[in-house]
Coordinates of C-alpha atoms (C1' of nucleotides) in Angstrom, one line a residue:
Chain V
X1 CA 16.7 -34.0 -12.7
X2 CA 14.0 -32.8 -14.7
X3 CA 13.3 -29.5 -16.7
X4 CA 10.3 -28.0 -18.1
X5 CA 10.6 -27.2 -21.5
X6 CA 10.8 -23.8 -21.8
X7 CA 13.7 -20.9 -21.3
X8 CA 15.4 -20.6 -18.3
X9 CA 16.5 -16.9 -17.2
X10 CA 19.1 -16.2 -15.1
X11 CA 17.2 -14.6 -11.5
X12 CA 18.8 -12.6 -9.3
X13 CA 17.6 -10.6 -6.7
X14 CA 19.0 -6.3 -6.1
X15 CA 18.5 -4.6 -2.9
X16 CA 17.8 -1.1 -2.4
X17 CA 19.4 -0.5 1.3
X18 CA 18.4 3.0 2.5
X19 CA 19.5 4.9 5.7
X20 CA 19.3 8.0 7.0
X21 CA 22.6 10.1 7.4
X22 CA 23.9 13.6 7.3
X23 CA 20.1 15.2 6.5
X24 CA 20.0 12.9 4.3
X25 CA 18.1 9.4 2.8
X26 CA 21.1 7.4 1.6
X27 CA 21.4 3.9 -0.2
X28 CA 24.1 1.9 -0.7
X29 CA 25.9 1.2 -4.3
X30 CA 28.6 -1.0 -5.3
X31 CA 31.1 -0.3 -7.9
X32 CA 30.9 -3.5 -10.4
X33 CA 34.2 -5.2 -11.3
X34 CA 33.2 -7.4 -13.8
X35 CA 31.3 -6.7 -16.8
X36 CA 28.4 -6.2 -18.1
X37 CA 28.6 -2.5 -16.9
X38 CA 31.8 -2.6 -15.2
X39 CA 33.1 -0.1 -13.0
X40 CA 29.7 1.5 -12.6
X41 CA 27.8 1.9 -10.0
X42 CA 25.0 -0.6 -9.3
X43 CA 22.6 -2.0 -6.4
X44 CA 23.9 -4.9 -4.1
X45 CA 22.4 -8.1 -5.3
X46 CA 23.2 -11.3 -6.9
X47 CA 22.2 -14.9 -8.6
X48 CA 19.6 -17.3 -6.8
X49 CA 20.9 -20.3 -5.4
X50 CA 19.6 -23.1 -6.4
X51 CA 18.0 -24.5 -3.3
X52 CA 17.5 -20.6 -1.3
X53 CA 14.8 -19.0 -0.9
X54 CA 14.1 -14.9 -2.4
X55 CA 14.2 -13.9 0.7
X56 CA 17.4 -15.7 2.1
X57 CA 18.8 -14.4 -1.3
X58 CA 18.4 -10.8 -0.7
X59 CA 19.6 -11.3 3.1
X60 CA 22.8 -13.1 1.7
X61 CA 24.0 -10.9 -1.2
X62 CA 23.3 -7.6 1.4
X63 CA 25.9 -9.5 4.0
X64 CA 28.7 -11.0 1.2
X65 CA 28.6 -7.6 -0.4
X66 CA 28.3 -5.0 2.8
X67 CA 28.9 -7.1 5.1
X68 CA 25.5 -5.6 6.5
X69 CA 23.0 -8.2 8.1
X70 CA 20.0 -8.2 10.8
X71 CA 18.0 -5.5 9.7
X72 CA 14.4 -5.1 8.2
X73 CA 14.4 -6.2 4.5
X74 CA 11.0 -6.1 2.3
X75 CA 10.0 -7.7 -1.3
X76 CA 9.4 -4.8 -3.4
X77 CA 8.7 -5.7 -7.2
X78 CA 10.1 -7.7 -9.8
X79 CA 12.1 -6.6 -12.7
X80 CA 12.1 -8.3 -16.1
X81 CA 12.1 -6.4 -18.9
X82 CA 14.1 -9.1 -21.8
X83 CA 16.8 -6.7 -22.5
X84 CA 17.7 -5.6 -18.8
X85 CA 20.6 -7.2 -18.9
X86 CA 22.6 -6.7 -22.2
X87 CA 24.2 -10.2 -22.1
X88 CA 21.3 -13.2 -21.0
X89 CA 17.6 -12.5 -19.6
X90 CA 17.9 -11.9 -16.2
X91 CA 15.3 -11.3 -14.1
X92 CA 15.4 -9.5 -10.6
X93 CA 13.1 -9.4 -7.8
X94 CA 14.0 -6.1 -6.3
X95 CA 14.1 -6.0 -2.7
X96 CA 14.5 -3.0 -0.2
X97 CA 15.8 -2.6 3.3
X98 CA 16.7 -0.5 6.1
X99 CA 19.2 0.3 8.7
X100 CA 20.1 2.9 11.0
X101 CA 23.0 5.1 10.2
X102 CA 24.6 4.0 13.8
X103 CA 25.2 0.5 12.0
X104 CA 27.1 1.6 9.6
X105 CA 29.8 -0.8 9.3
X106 CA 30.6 -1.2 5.3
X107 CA 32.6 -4.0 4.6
X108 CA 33.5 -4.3 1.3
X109 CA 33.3 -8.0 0.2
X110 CA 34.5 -10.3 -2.8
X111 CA 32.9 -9.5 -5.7
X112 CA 32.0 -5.6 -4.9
X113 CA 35.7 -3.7 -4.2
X114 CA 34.1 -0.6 -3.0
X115 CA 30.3 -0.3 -1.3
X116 CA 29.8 3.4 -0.5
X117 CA 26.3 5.3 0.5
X118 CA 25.2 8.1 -1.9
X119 CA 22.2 10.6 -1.3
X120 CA 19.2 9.4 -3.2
X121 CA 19.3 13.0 -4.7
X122 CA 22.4 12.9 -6.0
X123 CA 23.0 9.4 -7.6
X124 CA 25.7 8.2 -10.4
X125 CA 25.0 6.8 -13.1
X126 CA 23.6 2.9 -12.7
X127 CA 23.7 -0.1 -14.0
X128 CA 20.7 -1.8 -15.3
X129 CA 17.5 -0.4 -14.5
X130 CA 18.7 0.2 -10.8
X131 CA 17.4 3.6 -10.6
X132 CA 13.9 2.6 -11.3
X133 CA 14.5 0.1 -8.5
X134 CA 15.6 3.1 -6.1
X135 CA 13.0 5.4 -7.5
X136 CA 10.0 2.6 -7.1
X137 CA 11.8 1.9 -3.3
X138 CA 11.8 5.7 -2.3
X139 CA 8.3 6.1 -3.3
X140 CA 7.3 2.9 -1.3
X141 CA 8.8 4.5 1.7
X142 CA 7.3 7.3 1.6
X143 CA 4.1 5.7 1.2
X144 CA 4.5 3.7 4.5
X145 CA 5.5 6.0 6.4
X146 CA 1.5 7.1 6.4
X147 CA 0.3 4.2 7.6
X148 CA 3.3 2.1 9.2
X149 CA 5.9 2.2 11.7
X150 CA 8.4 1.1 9.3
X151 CA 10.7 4.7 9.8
X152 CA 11.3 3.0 13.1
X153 CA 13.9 1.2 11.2
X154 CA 16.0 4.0 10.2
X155 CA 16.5 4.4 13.9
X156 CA 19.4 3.5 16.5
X157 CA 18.6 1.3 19.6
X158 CA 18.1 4.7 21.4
X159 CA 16.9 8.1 19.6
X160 CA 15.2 10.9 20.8
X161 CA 11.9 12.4 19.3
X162 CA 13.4 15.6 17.6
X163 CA 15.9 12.6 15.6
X164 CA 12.5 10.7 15.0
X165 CA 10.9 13.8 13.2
X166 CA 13.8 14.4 11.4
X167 CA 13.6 11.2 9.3
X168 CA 10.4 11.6 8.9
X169 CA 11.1 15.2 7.6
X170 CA 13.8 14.2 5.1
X171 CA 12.1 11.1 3.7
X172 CA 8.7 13.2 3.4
X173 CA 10.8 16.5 2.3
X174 CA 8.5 19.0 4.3
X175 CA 8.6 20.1 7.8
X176 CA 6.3 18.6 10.2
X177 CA 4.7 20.0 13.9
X178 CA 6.8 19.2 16.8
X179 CA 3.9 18.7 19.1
X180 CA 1.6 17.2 16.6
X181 CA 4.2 14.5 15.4
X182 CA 4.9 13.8 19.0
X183 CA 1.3 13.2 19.9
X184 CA 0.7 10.8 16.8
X185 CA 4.2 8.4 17.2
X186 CA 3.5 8.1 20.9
X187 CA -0.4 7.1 19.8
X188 CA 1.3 4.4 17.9
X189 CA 2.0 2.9 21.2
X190 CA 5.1 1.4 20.1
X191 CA 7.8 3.8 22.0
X192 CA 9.2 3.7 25.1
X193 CA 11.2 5.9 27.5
X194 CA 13.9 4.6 28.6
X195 CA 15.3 6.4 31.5
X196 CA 18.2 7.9 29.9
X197 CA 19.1 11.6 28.2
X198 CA 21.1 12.6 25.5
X199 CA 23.4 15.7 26.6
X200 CA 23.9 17.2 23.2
X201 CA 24.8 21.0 23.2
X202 CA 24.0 23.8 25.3
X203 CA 20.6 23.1 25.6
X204 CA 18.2 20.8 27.5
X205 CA 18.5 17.4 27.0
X206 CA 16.4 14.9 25.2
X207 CA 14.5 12.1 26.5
X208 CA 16.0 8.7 24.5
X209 CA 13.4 6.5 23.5
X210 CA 13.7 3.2 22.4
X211 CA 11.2 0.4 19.8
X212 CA 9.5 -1.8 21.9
X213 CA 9.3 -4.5 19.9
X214 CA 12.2 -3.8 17.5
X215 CA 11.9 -5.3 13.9
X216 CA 8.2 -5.8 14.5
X217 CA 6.3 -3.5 11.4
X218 CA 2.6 -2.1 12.8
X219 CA 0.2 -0.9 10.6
X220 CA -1.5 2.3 12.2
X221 CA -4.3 4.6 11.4
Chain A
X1 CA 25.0 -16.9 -26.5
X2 CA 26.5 -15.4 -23.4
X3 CA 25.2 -17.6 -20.4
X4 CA 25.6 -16.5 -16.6
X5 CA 27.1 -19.3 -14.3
X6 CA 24.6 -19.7 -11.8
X7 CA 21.7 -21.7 -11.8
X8 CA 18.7 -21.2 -13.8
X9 CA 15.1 -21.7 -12.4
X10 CA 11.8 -22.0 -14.5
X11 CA 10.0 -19.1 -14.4
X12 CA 6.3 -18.4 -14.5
X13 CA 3.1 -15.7 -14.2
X14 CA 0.6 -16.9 -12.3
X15 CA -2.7 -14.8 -12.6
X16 CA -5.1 -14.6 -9.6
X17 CA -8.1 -12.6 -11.9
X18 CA -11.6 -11.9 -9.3
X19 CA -14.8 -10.9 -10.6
X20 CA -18.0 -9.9 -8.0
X21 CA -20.3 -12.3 -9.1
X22 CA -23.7 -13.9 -7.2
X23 CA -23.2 -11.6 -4.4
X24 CA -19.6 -13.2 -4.4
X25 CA -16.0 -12.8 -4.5
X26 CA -14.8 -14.9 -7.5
X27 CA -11.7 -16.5 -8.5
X28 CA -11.0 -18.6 -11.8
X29 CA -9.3 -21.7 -11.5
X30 CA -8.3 -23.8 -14.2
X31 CA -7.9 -27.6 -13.6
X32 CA -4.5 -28.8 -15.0
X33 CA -4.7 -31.1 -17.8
X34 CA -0.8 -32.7 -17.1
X35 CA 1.3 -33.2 -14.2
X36 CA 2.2 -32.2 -11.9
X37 CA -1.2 -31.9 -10.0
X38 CA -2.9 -33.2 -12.5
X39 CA -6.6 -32.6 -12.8
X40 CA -6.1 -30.1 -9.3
X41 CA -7.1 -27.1 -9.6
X42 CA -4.8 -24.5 -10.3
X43 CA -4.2 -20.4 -11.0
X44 CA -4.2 -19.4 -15.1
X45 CA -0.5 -18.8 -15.7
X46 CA 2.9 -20.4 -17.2
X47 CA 6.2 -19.9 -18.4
X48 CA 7.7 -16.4 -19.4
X49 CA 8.8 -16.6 -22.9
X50 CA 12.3 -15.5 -23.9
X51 CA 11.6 -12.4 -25.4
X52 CA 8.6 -11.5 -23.4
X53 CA 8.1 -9.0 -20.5
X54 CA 6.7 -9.9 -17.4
X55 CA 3.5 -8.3 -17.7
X56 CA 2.7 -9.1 -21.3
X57 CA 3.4 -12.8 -20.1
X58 CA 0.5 -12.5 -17.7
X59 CA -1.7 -10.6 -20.3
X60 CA -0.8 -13.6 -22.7
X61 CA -1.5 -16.5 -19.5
X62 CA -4.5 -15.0 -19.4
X63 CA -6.0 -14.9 -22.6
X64 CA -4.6 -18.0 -23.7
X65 CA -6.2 -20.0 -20.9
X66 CA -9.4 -18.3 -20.6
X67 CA -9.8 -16.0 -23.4
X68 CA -9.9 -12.9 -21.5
X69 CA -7.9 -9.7 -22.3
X70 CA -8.3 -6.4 -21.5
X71 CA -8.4 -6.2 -18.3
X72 CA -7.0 -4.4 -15.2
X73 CA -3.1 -6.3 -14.0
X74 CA -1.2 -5.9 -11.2
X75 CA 2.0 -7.5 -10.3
X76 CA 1.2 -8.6 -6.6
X77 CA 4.1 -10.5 -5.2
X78 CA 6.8 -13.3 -6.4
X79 CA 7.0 -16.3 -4.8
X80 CA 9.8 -18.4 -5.0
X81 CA 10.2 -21.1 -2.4
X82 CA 12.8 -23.8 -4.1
X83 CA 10.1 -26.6 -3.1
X84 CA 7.0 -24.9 -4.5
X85 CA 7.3 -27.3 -7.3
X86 CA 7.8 -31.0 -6.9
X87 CA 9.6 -30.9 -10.3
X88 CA 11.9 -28.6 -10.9
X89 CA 12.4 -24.9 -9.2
X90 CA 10.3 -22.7 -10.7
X91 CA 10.2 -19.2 -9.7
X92 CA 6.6 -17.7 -10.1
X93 CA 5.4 -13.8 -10.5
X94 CA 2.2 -13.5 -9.6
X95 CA -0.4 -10.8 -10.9
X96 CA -3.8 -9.8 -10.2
X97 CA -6.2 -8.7 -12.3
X98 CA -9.4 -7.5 -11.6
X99 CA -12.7 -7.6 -14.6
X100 CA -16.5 -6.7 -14.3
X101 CA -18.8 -9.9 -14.0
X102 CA -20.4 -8.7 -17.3
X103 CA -17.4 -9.3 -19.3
X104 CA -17.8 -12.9 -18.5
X105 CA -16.7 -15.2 -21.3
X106 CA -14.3 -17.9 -20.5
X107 CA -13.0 -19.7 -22.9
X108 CA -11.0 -22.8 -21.7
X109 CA -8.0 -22.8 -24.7
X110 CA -5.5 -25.4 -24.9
X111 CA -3.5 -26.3 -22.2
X112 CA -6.6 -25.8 -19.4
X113 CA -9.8 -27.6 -20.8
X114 CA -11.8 -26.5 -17.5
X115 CA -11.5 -23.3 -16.6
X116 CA -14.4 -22.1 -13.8
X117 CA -14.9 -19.2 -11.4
X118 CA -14.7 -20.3 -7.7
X119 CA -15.5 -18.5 -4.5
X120 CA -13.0 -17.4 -2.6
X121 CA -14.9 -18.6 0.3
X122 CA -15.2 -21.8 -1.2
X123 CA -12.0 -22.8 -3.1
X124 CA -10.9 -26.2 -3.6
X125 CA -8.2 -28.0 -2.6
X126 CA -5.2 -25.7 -5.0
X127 CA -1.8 -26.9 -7.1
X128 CA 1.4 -25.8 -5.4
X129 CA 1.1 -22.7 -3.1
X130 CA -1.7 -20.8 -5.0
X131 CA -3.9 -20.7 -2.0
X132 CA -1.3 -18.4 -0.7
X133 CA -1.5 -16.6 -4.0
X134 CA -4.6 -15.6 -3.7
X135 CA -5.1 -15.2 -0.5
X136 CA -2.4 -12.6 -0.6
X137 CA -4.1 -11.1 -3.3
X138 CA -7.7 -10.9 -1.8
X139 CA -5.7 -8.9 1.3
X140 CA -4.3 -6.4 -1.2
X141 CA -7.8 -6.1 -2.8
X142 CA -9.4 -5.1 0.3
X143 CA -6.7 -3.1 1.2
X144 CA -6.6 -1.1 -2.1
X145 CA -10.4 -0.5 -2.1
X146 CA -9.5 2.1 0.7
X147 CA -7.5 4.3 -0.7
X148 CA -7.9 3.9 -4.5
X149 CA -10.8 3.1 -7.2
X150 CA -9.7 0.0 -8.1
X151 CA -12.9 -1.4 -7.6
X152 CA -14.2 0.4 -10.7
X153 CA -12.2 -2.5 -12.3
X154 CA -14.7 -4.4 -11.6
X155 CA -17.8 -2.6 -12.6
X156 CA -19.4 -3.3 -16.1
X157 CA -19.4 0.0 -18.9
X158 CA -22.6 1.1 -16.7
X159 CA -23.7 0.7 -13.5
X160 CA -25.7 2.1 -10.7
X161 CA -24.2 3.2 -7.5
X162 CA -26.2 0.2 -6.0
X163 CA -24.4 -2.6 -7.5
X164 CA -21.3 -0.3 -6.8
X165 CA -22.0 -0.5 -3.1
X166 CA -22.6 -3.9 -3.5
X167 CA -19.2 -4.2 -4.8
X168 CA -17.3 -2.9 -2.0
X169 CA -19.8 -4.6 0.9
X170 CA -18.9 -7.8 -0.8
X171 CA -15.2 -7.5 -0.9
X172 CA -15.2 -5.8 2.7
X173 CA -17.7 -8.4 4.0
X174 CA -19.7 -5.6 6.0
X175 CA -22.7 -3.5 5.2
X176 CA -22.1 0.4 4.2
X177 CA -24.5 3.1 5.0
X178 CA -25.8 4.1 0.9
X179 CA -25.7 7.9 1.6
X180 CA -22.0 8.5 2.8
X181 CA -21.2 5.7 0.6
X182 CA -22.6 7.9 -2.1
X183 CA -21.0 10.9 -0.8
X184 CA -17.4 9.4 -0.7
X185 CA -17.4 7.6 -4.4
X186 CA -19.0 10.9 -5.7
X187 CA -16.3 12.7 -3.8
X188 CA -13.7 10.9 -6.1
X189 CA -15.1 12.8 -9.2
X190 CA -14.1 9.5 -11.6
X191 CA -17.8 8.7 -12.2
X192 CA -20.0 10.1 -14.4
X193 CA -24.0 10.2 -15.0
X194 CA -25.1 8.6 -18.1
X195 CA -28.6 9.7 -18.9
X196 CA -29.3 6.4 -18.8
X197 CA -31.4 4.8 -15.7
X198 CA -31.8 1.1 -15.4
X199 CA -35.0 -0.2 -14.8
X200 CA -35.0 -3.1 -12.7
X201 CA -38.4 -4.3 -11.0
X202 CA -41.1 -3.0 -9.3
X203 CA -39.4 0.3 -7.8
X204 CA -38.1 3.7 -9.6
X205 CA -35.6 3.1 -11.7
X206 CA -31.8 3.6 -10.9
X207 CA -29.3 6.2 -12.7
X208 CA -26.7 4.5 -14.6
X209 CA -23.0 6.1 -14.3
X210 CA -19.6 5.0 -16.0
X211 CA -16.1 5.5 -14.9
X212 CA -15.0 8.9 -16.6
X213 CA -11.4 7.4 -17.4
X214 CA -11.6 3.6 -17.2
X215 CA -8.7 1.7 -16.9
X216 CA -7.0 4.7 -14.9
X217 CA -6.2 3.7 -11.0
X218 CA -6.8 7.1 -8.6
X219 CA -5.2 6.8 -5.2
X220 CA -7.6 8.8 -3.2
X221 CA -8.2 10.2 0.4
Chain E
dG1 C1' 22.2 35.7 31.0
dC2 C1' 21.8 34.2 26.6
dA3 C1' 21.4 31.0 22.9
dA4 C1' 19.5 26.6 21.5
dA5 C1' 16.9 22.7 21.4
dA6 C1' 13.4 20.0 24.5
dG7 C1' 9.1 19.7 26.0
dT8 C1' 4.1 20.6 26.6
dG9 C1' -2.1 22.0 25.7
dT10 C1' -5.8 24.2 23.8
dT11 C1' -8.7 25.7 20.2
dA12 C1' -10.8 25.7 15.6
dT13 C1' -11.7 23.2 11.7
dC14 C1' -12.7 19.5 9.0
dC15 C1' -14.2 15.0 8.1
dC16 C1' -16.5 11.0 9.1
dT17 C1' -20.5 8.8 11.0
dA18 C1' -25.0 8.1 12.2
dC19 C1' -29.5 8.4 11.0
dA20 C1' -35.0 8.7 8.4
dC21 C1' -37.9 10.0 4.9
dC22 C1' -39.8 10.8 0.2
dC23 C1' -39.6 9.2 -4.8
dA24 C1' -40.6 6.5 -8.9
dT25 C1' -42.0 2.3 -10.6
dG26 C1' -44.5 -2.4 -11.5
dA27 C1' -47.7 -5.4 -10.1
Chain J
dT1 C1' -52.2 1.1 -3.2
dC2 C1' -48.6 -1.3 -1.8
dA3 C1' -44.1 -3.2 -1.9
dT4 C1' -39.5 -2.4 -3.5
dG5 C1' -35.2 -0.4 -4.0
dG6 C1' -33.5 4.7 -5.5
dG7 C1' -32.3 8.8 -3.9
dT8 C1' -31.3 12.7 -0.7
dG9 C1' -29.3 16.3 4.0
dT10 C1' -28.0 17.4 8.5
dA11 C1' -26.2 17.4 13.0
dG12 C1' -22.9 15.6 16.4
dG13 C1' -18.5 13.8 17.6
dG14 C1' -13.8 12.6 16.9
dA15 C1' -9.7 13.4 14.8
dT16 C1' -6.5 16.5 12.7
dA17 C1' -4.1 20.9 12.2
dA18 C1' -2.6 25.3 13.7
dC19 C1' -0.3 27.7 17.1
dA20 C1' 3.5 29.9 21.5
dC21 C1' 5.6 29.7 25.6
dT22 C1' 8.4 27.6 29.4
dT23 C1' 12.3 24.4 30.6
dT24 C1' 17.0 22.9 30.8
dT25 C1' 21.4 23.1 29.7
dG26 C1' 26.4 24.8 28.1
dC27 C1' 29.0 28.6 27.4

DNA sequence: GCAAAAGTGTTATCCCTACACCCATGA
DNA sequence: TCATGGGTGTAGGGATAACACTTTTGC
């Protein structure tokens, strides 16, 4: 087979997987067992195959090493500074991703003993340059939750508004209007009642709602 | 030294760089002196070096195959389909870059004799999936000159607000009303008057402003 | 009946859009 | 003096932001 003459990095590709849980924005890490930088914490992620495509990378590392799969997944940047990696040039095309809490389902896998969610705000130390990754993911987020639907991820097949506004609330760190955040998500035209309430508490009940085309990302206002 | 066991792709920089010229999006193409594609036209851009970040391997692309430096760059996207080149897999990070009409001095260096600007309305047939490349990069273009001033990147040391306006109508491919054009760009508060005014045929002449912090990206509105 | 969250409209403000005329110059 | 692009302000409309009370339930 032939080669262009010229160096040959290792690539891999690191995903950032975010949910929403307990108030807070979450993402998953992986304790490394192997060296370079074992026994810290670190992204999911892993070498290219030889014949797979980015994409089909980041969706196959995410499932060997969570055992997490099906969800919305995004290119985000690539990372190659030489010395990244202290061993061989490795460049990663960062990836992020997210999932509803209601998933949650981690299933530790071969090469990653424990995967565990930590609050973006309270990280451990990481391997690599993973917090840049998580920093340059959060601050993407953020930014499309302006001008996208893509917070509809975060959700469960069935939420109600007030859960909605919460994720907004915690991703965007400020409180927002009930009335006006109602009145701009149903706008969006991508909501949809379904019949049922959620009985939570001595209090009314809340309408659940549900995507109605699930997976799909608009782009509004 | 140390050598991960996975496989290892080629990888490049490709570097889609647009200037406004003749009332016209432009893109340079180089044609491609070996195979494969030989003599097609292709993007500026090659291999990352061992020791060499990504960026400075686009700034380096650049200037060796056109002789331009200096310029605005943007990481857009990575592409990485295993077929994208007939050869071998090579993985490919493709930038952006952005540089005022005026600045206009290509130099075709070694390994592209031919290197020309194109329209993007009018490209030729393109080397492995450039076309994508820089269609992808036209979208995020447009979409940037909405809420940033990364237009200015393309705007010689002076200019009028004119040839600014034309600017944007171009890339938008609609007309702009001049006075809430002016109002908006003003609004920004990154350009400044020169005393300067540009005379320019048979009609009062037009103030010349420059960019108060060039090279600086605002996100605005 | 009381606590607690769900649900709902109106008004004021701001921003964006539409729009037309005078100015300075060269021929 | 005329043709050409440069330069300027205002008014109306639409969208956003601020704001408070009633409803339904569990205890």
């Amino acid at each position: 087979m032939y080669h262009y003459p010229c160096p040959h990095p290792a690539v891999t590709t690191d995903i950032a997987l975010f949910t929403v849980q307990q108030q807070q924005l979450q993402v998953v890490l992986i304790r490394r067992e192997n060296p370079p930088y074992q026994n810290q914490w670190a992204l999911p992620g892993g070498f290219v195959d030889s014949e797979e495509d980015l994409d089909s990378c980041a969706v196959r590392e995410l499932e060997e090493e969570t055992g997490i799969s099906g969800i919305y997944l995004e290119q985000l940047y690539t990372f190659g500074q030489p010395d990244r990696d202290p061993r061989e040039r490795v460049i990663t095309i960062a990836y992020y991703a997210l999932m509803a809490a209601s998933q949650l389902a981690l299933r530790p896998a071969s090469d990653a003993r424990t995967a565990a969610w930590h609050p973006v705000t309270d990280l451990p130390g990481l391997a690599f340059d993973h917090a840049d990754i998580i920093a340059l993911a959060q601050q993407r987020l953020a930014a499309k939750l302006d001008y996208s639907t893509i917070a509809f991820n975060l959700m469960p097949p069935r939420f109600t508004l007030s859960e909605l506004q919460q994720v907004y609330e915690i991703i965007r760190n400020e409180p927002l209007d009930k009335r006006n955040f109602r009145k701009r998500v149903m706008a969006y035209d991508c909501l949809q009642e379904t019949g049922e309430r959620r009985r939570n508490g001595s209090h009314r009940p809340a309408m659940l709602y549900k995507v109605k085309t699930p997976g799909q990302l608009a782009i509004v206002k």
